[in-house]
PDB file of C-alpha atoms in Angstrom:
ATOM      1  CA  MET A   1     -33.377  85.590  69.044  1.00 37.00           C
ATOM      2  CA  LYS A   2     -36.427  84.724  67.002  1.00 38.00           C
ATOM      3  CA  HIS A   3     -38.182  81.383  67.450  1.00 36.00           C
ATOM      4  CA  ARG A   4     -39.899  79.948  64.444  1.00 37.00           C
ATOM      5  CA  LEU A   5     -42.449  77.124  64.696  1.00 36.00           C
ATOM      6  CA  ARG A   6     -43.906  75.304  61.734  1.00 38.00           C
ATOM      7  CA  VAL A   7     -46.619  72.631  62.380  1.00 38.00           C
ATOM      8  CA  CYS A   8     -49.397  70.838  60.520  1.00 39.00           C
ATOM      9  CA  VAL A   9     -52.657  70.677  62.477  1.00 38.00           C
ATOM     10  CA  ASP A  10     -55.591  68.432  61.560  1.00 37.00           C
ATOM     11  CA  GLU A  11     -57.973  71.073  62.708  1.00 35.00           C
ATOM     12  CA  PHE A  12     -56.886  73.471  59.911  1.00 38.00           C
ATOM     13  CA  MET A  13     -57.711  70.805  57.219  1.00 39.00           C
ATOM     14  CA  VAL A  14     -60.316  71.970  54.864  1.00 40.00           C
ATOM     15  CA  VAL A  15     -62.506  69.322  53.087  1.00 40.00           C
ATOM     16  CA  ALA A  16     -62.669  70.705  49.530  1.00 41.00           C
ATOM     17  CA  SER A  17     -64.801  67.916  47.978  1.00 43.00           C
ATOM     18  CA  SER A  18     -65.482  64.340  48.559  1.00 39.00           C
ATOM     19  CA  LEU A  19     -62.310  63.237  46.694  1.00 44.00           C
ATOM     20  CA  LEU A  20     -59.621  65.924  47.922  1.00 49.00           C
ATOM     21  CA  ILE A  21     -58.435  67.260  51.202  1.00 46.00           C
ATOM     22  CA  ILE A  22     -56.406  70.461  51.295  1.00 47.00           C
ATOM     23  CA  TYR A  23     -54.106  71.019  54.440  1.00 51.00           C
ATOM     24  CA  GLY A  24     -52.700  73.975  55.915  1.00 51.00           C
ATOM     25  CA  CYS A  25     -49.498  74.695  57.639  1.00 51.00           C
ATOM     26  CA  VAL A  26     -49.206  77.506  60.301  1.00 48.00           C
ATOM     27  CA  VAL A  27     -46.001  79.304  60.504  1.00 48.00           C
ATOM     28  CA  ILE A  28     -45.565  81.446  63.713  1.00 49.00           C
ATOM     29  CA  ASP A  29     -43.059  84.216  63.508  1.00 53.00           C
ATOM     30  CA  LYS A  30     -44.737  87.412  64.827  1.00 56.00           C
ATOM     31  CA  ASN A  31     -47.243  87.180  62.056  1.00 62.00           C
ATOM     32  CA  TYR A  32     -49.425  84.187  61.115  1.00 63.00           C
ATOM     33  CA  ASP A  33     -48.926  82.806  57.484  1.00 63.00           C
ATOM     34  CA  PHE A  34     -51.430  80.115  56.292  1.00 67.00           C
ATOM     35  CA  MET A  35     -49.808  77.948  53.368  1.00 71.00           C
ATOM     36  CA  PHE A  36     -52.345  75.653  51.842  1.00 78.00           C
ATOM     37  CA  GLY A  37     -51.470  72.673  49.614  1.00 85.00           C
ATOM     38  CA  VAL A  38     -53.133  69.618  48.273  1.00 90.00           C
ATOM     39  CA  LYS A  39     -52.640  66.518  50.496  1.00 90.00           C
ATOM     40  CA  PHE A  40     -54.368  63.865  48.305  1.00 93.00           C
ATOM     41  CA  TYR A  41     -53.758  64.181  44.608  1.00 94.00           C
ATOM     42  CA  ALA A  42     -56.770  62.743  42.817  1.00 92.00           C
ATOM     43  CA  LEU A  43     -55.875  60.058  40.168  1.00 93.00           C
ATOM     44  CA  ASP A  44     -58.239  61.809  37.801  1.00 93.00           C
ATOM     45  CA  PRO A  45     -58.557  65.487  38.781  1.00 91.00           C
ATOM     46  CA  ASN A  46     -60.862  66.272  36.110  1.00 88.00           C
ATOM     47  CA  SER A  47     -63.416  63.916  37.818  1.00 89.00           C
ATOM     48  CA  LEU A  48     -63.515  66.420  40.897  1.00 89.00           C
ATOM     49  CA  HIS A  49     -67.061  67.866  41.246  1.00 86.00           C
ATOM     50  CA  GLU A  50     -66.173  71.359  42.197  1.00 87.00           C
ATOM     51  CA  ASP A  51     -64.493  73.941  39.934  1.00 87.00           C
ATOM     52  CA  ILE A  52     -62.790  75.604  42.906  1.00 88.00           C
ATOM     53  CA  THR A  53     -61.314  72.215  43.865  1.00 89.00           C
ATOM     54  CA  ARG A  54     -59.774  71.675  40.227  1.00 90.00           C
ATOM     55  CA  TYR A  55     -58.610  75.235  40.389  1.00 90.00           C
ATOM     56  CA  GLN A  56     -56.713  74.641  43.716  1.00 90.00           C
ATOM     57  CA  VAL A  57     -55.232  71.361  42.104  1.00 93.00           C
ATOM     58  CA  CYS A  58     -53.943  73.596  39.208  1.00 93.00           C
ATOM     59  CA  LEU A  59     -52.321  75.877  41.434  1.00 93.00           C
ATOM     60  CA  GLN A  60     -50.590  73.150  43.352  1.00 94.00           C
ATOM     61  CA  VAL A  61     -49.356  71.522  40.095  1.00 95.00           C
ATOM     62  CA  LYS A  62     -48.031  74.731  38.903  1.00 95.00           C
ATOM     63  CA  LYS A  63     -46.140  75.219  42.208  1.00 93.00           C
ATOM     64  CA  ASP A  64     -44.807  71.691  42.044  1.00 94.00           C
ATOM     65  CA  ILE A  65     -43.452  72.351  38.761  1.00 95.00           C
ATOM     66  CA  LEU A  66     -42.034  75.649  39.523  1.00 94.00           C
ATOM     67  CA  THR A  67     -40.286  74.256  42.683  1.00 92.00           C
ATOM     68  CA  GLY A  68     -39.010  71.129  40.935  1.00 92.00           C
ATOM     69  CA  VAL A  69     -40.965  68.728  42.918  1.00 93.00           C
ATOM     70  CA  LEU A  70     -42.867  67.486  39.661  1.00 95.00           C
ATOM     71  CA  PRO A  71     -40.155  67.032  37.027  1.00 94.00           C
ATOM     72  CA  VAL A  72     -41.184  67.792  33.467  1.00 94.00           C
ATOM     73  CA  SER A  73     -39.445  68.111  30.082  1.00 92.00           C
ATOM     74  CA  PRO A  74     -39.096  71.573  28.489  1.00 90.00           C
ATOM     75  CA  GLU A  75     -41.628  70.627  25.798  1.00 93.00           C
ATOM     76  CA  THR A  76     -44.302  69.432  28.351  1.00 95.00           C
ATOM     77  CA  ALA A  77     -43.626  72.494  30.561  1.00 95.00           C
ATOM     78  CA  CYS A  78     -44.196  74.812  27.502  1.00 95.00           C
ATOM     79  CA  LEU A  79     -47.486  73.195  26.760  1.00 96.00           C
ATOM     80  CA  LEU A  80     -48.688  73.168  30.462  1.00 96.00           C
ATOM     81  CA  ALA A  81     -47.664  76.751  30.741  1.00 96.00           C
ATOM     82  CA  SER A  82     -49.777  77.645  27.596  1.00 96.00           C
ATOM     83  CA  TYR A  83     -52.796  76.444  29.202  1.00 96.00           C
ATOM     84  CA  ALA A  84     -52.179  78.201  32.441  1.00 95.00           C
ATOM     85  CA  VAL A  85     -51.767  81.425  30.450  1.00 95.00           C
ATOM     86  CA  GLN A  86     -54.881  80.684  28.505  1.00 96.00           C
ATOM     87  CA  ALA A  87     -56.752  80.117  31.892  1.00 94.00           C
ATOM     88  CA  GLU A  88     -55.300  83.420  33.297  1.00 93.00           C
ATOM     89  CA  PHE A  89     -55.214  85.719  30.187  1.00 93.00           C
ATOM     90  CA  GLY A  90     -58.060  84.324  28.075  1.00 94.00           C
ATOM     91  CA  ASP A  91     -57.805  84.309  24.288  1.00 94.00           C
ATOM     92  CA  HIS A  92     -54.701  85.773  22.740  1.00 93.00           C
ATOM     93  CA  ASP A  93     -55.713  89.222  21.481  1.00 92.00           C
ATOM     94  CA  PRO A  94     -52.790  91.292  19.704  1.00 90.00           C
ATOM     95  CA  SER A  95     -54.265  94.537  20.705  1.00 90.00           C
ATOM     96  CA  VAL A  96     -54.126  93.710  24.457  1.00 91.00           C
ATOM     97  CA  HIS A  97     -51.427  91.114  24.706  1.00 91.00           C
ATOM     98  CA  LYS A  98     -48.410  92.986  23.518  1.00 90.00           C
ATOM     99  CA  ASP A  99     -45.029  91.439  23.046  1.00 87.00           C
ATOM    100  CA  ASP A 100     -43.958  91.791  26.711  1.00 89.00           C
ATOM    101  CA  TYR A 101     -47.294  90.483  28.279  1.00 91.00           C
ATOM    102  CA  LEU A 102     -45.525  87.496  29.694  1.00 91.00           C
ATOM    103  CA  SER A 103     -42.612  89.337  30.904  1.00 88.00           C
ATOM    104  CA  GLY A 104     -41.714  88.147  34.500  1.00 84.00           C
ATOM    105  CA  TYR A 105     -43.756  85.073  33.976  1.00 88.00           C
ATOM    106  CA  GLN A 106     -41.902  81.903  35.368  1.00 90.00           C
ATOM    107  CA  PHE A 107     -43.279  78.514  35.129  1.00 93.00           C
ATOM    108  CA  ILE A 108     -40.201  76.389  35.706  1.00 92.00           C
ATOM    109  CA  ARG A 109     -36.751  76.974  37.003  1.00 89.00           C
ATOM    110  CA  ASN A 110     -34.155  78.185  34.867  1.00 87.00           C
ATOM    111  CA  GLN A 111     -36.291  78.868  31.881  1.00 88.00           C
ATOM    112  CA  PRO A 112     -34.238  78.306  28.685  1.00 87.00           C
ATOM    113  CA  VAL A 113     -34.019  81.013  26.040  1.00 85.00           C
ATOM    114  CA  GLY A 114     -36.973  81.234  23.905  1.00 90.00           C
ATOM    115  CA  PHE A 115     -39.346  79.470  26.350  1.00 92.00           C
ATOM    116  CA  LEU A 116     -41.677  82.453  26.742  1.00 93.00           C
ATOM    117  CA  SER A 117     -41.951  82.658  23.014  1.00 93.00           C
ATOM    118  CA  LYS A 118     -42.931  79.200  22.551  1.00 94.00           C
ATOM    119  CA  ILE A 119     -45.509  79.673  25.197  1.00 95.00           C
ATOM    120  CA  LYS A 120     -47.038  82.661  23.198  1.00 94.00           C
ATOM    121  CA  GLN A 121     -47.218  80.743  20.268  1.00 94.00           C
ATOM    122  CA  GLN A 122     -49.108  77.881  21.797  1.00 95.00           C
ATOM    123  CA  HIS A 123     -51.278  80.170  23.729  1.00 96.00           C
ATOM    124  CA  LYS A 124     -52.528  81.507  20.269  1.00 94.00           C
ATOM    125  CA  GLU A 125     -53.745  78.034  19.533  1.00 95.00           C
ATOM    126  CA  HIS A 126     -56.123  77.663  22.475  1.00 96.00           C
ATOM    127  CA  SER A 127     -58.354  80.471  21.363  1.00 94.00           C
ATOM    128  CA  GLY A 128     -61.983  79.619  22.331  1.00 95.00           C
ATOM    129  CA  GLN A 129     -61.073  77.601  25.439  1.00 95.00           C
ATOM    130  CA  THR A 130     -62.612  78.995  28.803  1.00 94.00           C
ATOM    131  CA  PRO A 131     -60.608  79.070  31.846  1.00 93.00           C
ATOM    132  CA  ALA A 132     -62.058  75.865  33.053  1.00 92.00           C
ATOM    133  CA  ASP A 133     -61.349  74.231  29.771  1.00 94.00           C
ATOM    134  CA  ALA A 134     -57.742  75.187  29.862  1.00 95.00           C
ATOM    135  CA  GLU A 135     -57.407  74.088  33.487  1.00 94.00           C
ATOM    136  CA  ASN A 136     -58.954  70.742  32.546  1.00 94.00           C
ATOM    137  CA  HIS A 137     -56.445  70.360  29.681  1.00 96.00           C
ATOM    138  CA  LEU A 138     -53.617  71.217  32.054  1.00 96.00           C
ATOM    139  CA  LEU A 139     -54.707  68.572  34.617  1.00 96.00           C
ATOM    140  CA  GLU A 140     -55.289  66.068  31.999  1.00 96.00           C
ATOM    141  CA  HIS A 141     -51.587  66.300  30.761  1.00 96.00           C
ATOM    142  CA  SER A 142     -50.281  66.684  34.364  1.00 96.00           C
ATOM    143  CA  LYS A 143     -51.915  63.531  35.823  1.00 95.00           C
ATOM    144  CA  ARG A 144     -49.873  61.417  33.094  1.00 95.00           C
ATOM    145  CA  LEU A 145     -46.437  62.721  34.625  1.00 96.00           C
ATOM    146  CA  GLU A 146     -44.635  59.888  36.303  1.00 94.00           C
ATOM    147  CA  MET A 147     -44.174  61.890  39.536  1.00 95.00           C
ATOM    148  CA  TYR A 148     -47.676  63.559  39.552  1.00 96.00           C
ATOM    149  CA  GLY A 149     -48.820  63.511  43.274  1.00 94.00           C
ATOM    150  CA  VAL A 150     -45.807  61.483  44.377  1.00 96.00           C
ATOM    151  CA  ASP A 151     -44.364  62.336  47.906  1.00 95.00           C
ATOM    152  CA  LEU A 152     -40.718  61.217  48.050  1.00 95.00           C
ATOM    153  CA  HIS A 153     -38.838  60.048  51.129  1.00 96.00           C
ATOM    154  CA  GLY A 154     -35.279  58.916  51.280  1.00 95.00           C
ATOM    155  CA  ALA A 155     -34.537  55.516  52.806  1.00 96.00           C
ATOM    156  CA  ARG A 156     -32.364  52.311  52.426  1.00 96.00           C
ATOM    157  CA  ASP A 157     -33.447  48.808  51.349  1.00 93.00           C
ATOM    158  CA  HIS A 158     -32.341  45.412  52.878  1.00 91.00           C
ATOM    159  CA  GLU A 159     -29.079  45.690  51.214  1.00 92.00           C
ATOM    160  CA  ASN A 160     -28.337  49.042  52.653  1.00 93.00           C
ATOM    161  CA  VAL A 161     -28.754  50.663  49.125  1.00 95.00           C
ATOM    162  CA  ASP A 162     -30.103  54.246  49.001  1.00 96.00           C
ATOM    163  CA  ILE A 163     -33.654  54.419  47.507  1.00 96.00           C
ATOM    164  CA  GLN A 164     -36.546  56.726  47.682  1.00 96.00           C
ATOM    165  CA  LEU A 165     -40.006  55.748  48.625  1.00 97.00           C
ATOM    166  CA  GLY A 166     -42.884  57.562  46.890  1.00 96.00           C
ATOM    167  CA  VAL A 167     -46.450  57.742  48.300  1.00 96.00           C
ATOM    168  CA  SER A 168     -49.172  58.512  45.938  1.00 95.00           C
ATOM    169  CA  GLY A 169     -52.755  57.688  45.113  1.00 94.00           C
ATOM    170  CA  ASN A 170     -51.497  54.623  43.372  1.00 95.00           C
ATOM    171  CA  GLY A 171     -49.631  53.170  46.309  1.00 95.00           C
ATOM    172  CA  ILE A 172     -46.078  53.065  47.523  1.00 97.00           C
ATOM    173  CA  ASP A 173     -43.473  53.294  44.868  1.00 96.00           C
ATOM    174  CA  VAL A 174     -39.798  52.272  45.188  1.00 97.00           C
ATOM    175  CA  TYR A 175     -37.161  54.371  43.133  1.00 96.00           C
ATOM    176  CA  ARG A 176     -33.518  53.747  42.675  1.00 95.00           C
ATOM    177  CA  ASP A 177     -31.293  56.198  40.671  1.00 92.00           C
ATOM    178  CA  ASP A 178     -34.532  58.227  39.643  1.00 89.00           C
ATOM    179  CA  ARG A 179     -35.924  55.072  38.269  1.00 94.00           C
ATOM    180  CA  ARG A 180     -39.211  53.239  39.563  1.00 95.00           C
ATOM    181  CA  ILE A 181     -38.210  49.627  40.457  1.00 95.00           C
ATOM    182  CA  ASN A 182     -41.226  48.562  42.282  1.00 94.00           C
ATOM    183  CA  ARG A 183     -44.809  49.530  43.243  1.00 95.00           C
ATOM    184  CA  PHE A 184     -47.006  48.283  46.147  1.00 94.00           C
ATOM    185  CA  SER A 185     -50.471  49.206  44.971  1.00 94.00           C
ATOM    186  CA  TRP A 186     -52.944  50.098  47.788  1.00 94.00           C
ATOM    187  CA  PRO A 187     -55.320  46.956  47.323  1.00 92.00           C
ATOM    188  CA  LYS A 188     -52.314  44.759  47.816  1.00 92.00           C
ATOM    189  CA  VAL A 189     -51.053  46.450  50.978  1.00 93.00           C
ATOM    190  CA  MET A 190     -52.314  44.668  54.103  1.00 92.00           C
ATOM    191  CA  LYS A 191     -50.462  46.573  56.820  1.00 94.00           C
ATOM    192  CA  ILE A 192     -47.882  49.304  57.176  1.00 95.00           C
ATOM    193  CA  ALA A 193     -45.897  49.583  60.462  1.00 95.00           C
ATOM    194  CA  PHE A 194     -42.835  51.185  61.835  1.00 95.00           C
ATOM    195  CA  ARG A 195     -40.502  50.577  64.837  1.00 94.00           C
ATOM    196  CA  ARG A 196     -37.795  52.943  65.476  1.00 93.00           C
ATOM    197  CA  LYS A 197     -35.962  53.422  62.151  1.00 95.00           C
ATOM    198  CA  LYS A 198     -37.663  50.282  60.535  1.00 96.00           C
ATOM    199  CA  TYR A 199     -40.482  50.821  58.125  1.00 97.00           C
ATOM    200  CA  THR A 200     -42.391  47.629  56.943  1.00 95.00           C
ATOM    201  CA  ILE A 201     -45.137  46.839  54.519  1.00 95.00           C
ATOM    202  CA  LYS A 202     -47.103  43.577  54.543  1.00 94.00           C
ATOM    203  CA  ILE A 203     -48.261  42.603  51.062  1.00 92.00           C
ATOM    204  CA  ARG A 204     -51.212  40.225  50.310  1.00 89.00           C
ATOM    205  CA  PRO A 205     -50.370  36.890  48.890  1.00 84.00           C
ATOM    206  CA  SER A 206     -50.801  36.471  45.208  1.00 79.00           C
ATOM    207  CA  GLU A 207     -52.560  33.713  43.502  1.00 76.00           C
ATOM    208  CA  ASN A 208     -49.275  31.546  43.432  1.00 75.00           C
ATOM    209  CA  ASP A 209     -48.360  32.396  47.151  1.00 73.00           C
ATOM    210  CA  GLU A 210     -49.863  30.951  50.275  1.00 74.00           C
ATOM    211  CA  HIS A 211     -48.392  33.530  52.726  1.00 79.00           C
ATOM    212  CA  GLU A 212     -48.064  37.314  52.680  1.00 84.00           C
ATOM    213  CA  THR A 213     -44.809  39.063  52.165  1.00 89.00           C
ATOM    214  CA  THR A 214     -43.178  41.621  54.408  1.00 92.00           C
ATOM    215  CA  VAL A 215     -40.840  44.258  52.813  1.00 94.00           C
ATOM    216  CA  SER A 216     -38.693  46.382  55.271  1.00 95.00           C
ATOM    217  CA  PHE A 217     -36.824  49.576  54.653  1.00 97.00           C
ATOM    218  CA  ARG A 218     -34.813  51.811  57.217  1.00 96.00           C
ATOM    219  CA  PHE A 219     -34.763  55.480  57.685  1.00 97.00           C
ATOM    220  CA  ASP A 220     -32.193  57.850  58.975  1.00 95.00           C
ATOM    221  CA  SER A 221     -34.307  58.384  62.184  1.00 95.00           C
ATOM    222  CA  PRO A 222     -37.368  57.163  64.059  1.00 95.00           C
ATOM    223  CA  LYS A 223     -38.932  60.480  63.252  1.00 95.00           C
ATOM    224  CA  LYS A 224     -38.603  60.074  59.560  1.00 95.00           C
ATOM    225  CA  ALA A 225     -39.869  56.511  59.688  1.00 96.00           C
ATOM    226  CA  LYS A 226     -42.864  57.540  61.725  1.00 95.00           C
ATOM    227  CA  LEU A 227     -43.608  60.413  59.242  1.00 95.00           C
ATOM    228  CA  MET A 228     -43.604  57.919  56.275  1.00 96.00           C
ATOM    229  CA  TRP A 229     -45.791  55.619  58.173  1.00 96.00           C
ATOM    230  CA  ARG A 230     -48.310  58.507  58.992  1.00 95.00           C
ATOM    231  CA  ILE A 231     -48.362  59.535  55.301  1.00 95.00           C
ATOM    232  CA  SER A 232     -48.640  55.965  53.998  1.00 96.00           C
ATOM    233  CA  VAL A 233     -51.551  55.051  56.302  1.00 95.00           C
ATOM    234  CA  GLU A 234     -53.477  58.325  55.490  1.00 94.00           C
ATOM    235  CA  HIS A 235     -53.193  57.604  51.709  1.00 95.00           C
ATOM    236  CA  HIS A 236     -53.994  53.854  52.314  1.00 94.00           C
ATOM    237  CA  VAL A 237     -57.180  54.765  54.093  1.00 92.00           C
ATOM    238  CA  PHE A 238     -58.167  57.713  51.845  1.00 92.00           C
ATOM    239  CA  PHE A 239     -57.747  55.980  48.417  1.00 91.00           C
ATOM    240  CA  ARG A 240     -59.689  53.071  49.390  1.00 86.00           C
ATOM    241  CA  MET A 241     -62.688  54.931  50.742  1.00 77.00           C
ATOM    242  CA  ALA A 242     -65.858  54.240  48.776  1.00 64.00           C
ATOM    243  CA  VAL A 243     -67.550  57.486  50.220  1.00 58.00           C
ATOM    244  CA  ALA A 244     -66.342  60.446  51.891  1.00 58.00           C
ATOM    245  CA  ALA A 245     -65.909  60.177  55.718  1.00 57.00           C
ATOM    246  CA  PRO A 246     -68.012  62.304  57.899  1.00 62.00           C
ATOM    247  CA  ALA A 247     -66.573  65.500  59.185  1.00 57.00           C
ATOM    248  CA  PRO A 248     -65.008  65.163  62.593  1.00 59.00           C
ATOM    249  CA  LYS A 249     -66.819  66.880  65.509  1.00 63.00           C
ATOM    250  CA  ARG A 250     -65.179  69.966  66.685  1.00 58.00           C
ATOM    251  CA  THR A 251     -64.027  69.885  70.311  1.00 58.00           C
ATOM    252  CA  GLY A 252     -62.545  73.275  70.495  1.00 56.00           C
ATOM    253  CA  PHE A 253     -58.965  71.929  71.243  1.00 51.00           C
ATOM    254  CA  LEU A 254     -56.288  71.231  68.823  1.00 51.00           C
ATOM    255  CA  LYS A 255     -55.163  67.580  68.466  1.00 54.00           C
ATOM    256  CA  MET A 256     -52.006  66.510  67.371  1.00 52.00           C
ATOM    257  CA  GLY A 257     -51.359  63.112  65.321  1.00 55.00           C
ATOM    258  CA  SER A 258     -53.175  61.346  62.492  1.00 53.00           C
ATOM    259  CA  LYS A 259     -56.853  60.419  62.811  1.00 54.00           C
ATOM    260  CA  PHE A 260     -56.597  57.723  60.154  1.00 50.00           C
ATOM    261  CA  ARG A 261     -56.847  54.066  61.145  1.00 51.00           C
ATOM    262  CA  TYR A 262     -56.885  50.886  59.447  1.00 47.00           C
ATOM    263  CA  ARG A 263     -60.349  49.606  58.467  1.00 47.00           C
TER     264      ARG A 263
END
């Protein structure tokens, strides 16, 4: 019988730049497979200083689109794919890029008939763009998508109605029937806590309120509530940092659990 273990370990975190952290997961099943992914999506990815960091975000965005994590319309998907093709293949050259040069290329699930033909046509319009330029255009359009960088978690509100909570660089969003009905931006969030299956957010009082507001949600299990709490706290701390935090000292031992704390 095979035993498969999948864990996220803080010591495998790689600081790619002052604005982005890329994390790795370890899968143990005879061999070791490292799967890296963007943990904190920069609100303006083109402001990232390092080219390699922007490239990694591009890879993540393309993966999110292909796996359905980041929903896009066919028209937007075609435009983003054309930038990805420009970055990978360079300027369209009829002598090099034959009719089948995109055969096997998949950018979204269940690509409609004629999708690749439209990509080829738009690829021709990007002539002159360097790979970096094309990636910048891809990121510029991607950041405008509603679900860009949103990590969704299923929960229930105080009326026991199924909703989804989305954590991103903007804050915590509440979705019902695939529509965003509320947002708690990070500057307004005072505290995030969980107790068993209950997850709570304490909101700063507005100009017209004298007291803070507490909003509660329930998860199916304490484990899911704790996961949501951890991700929320990490984002709450990260997106309020004025400067990058110093790298932690290596101790030689693996430590489980989040290192983020309220400040």
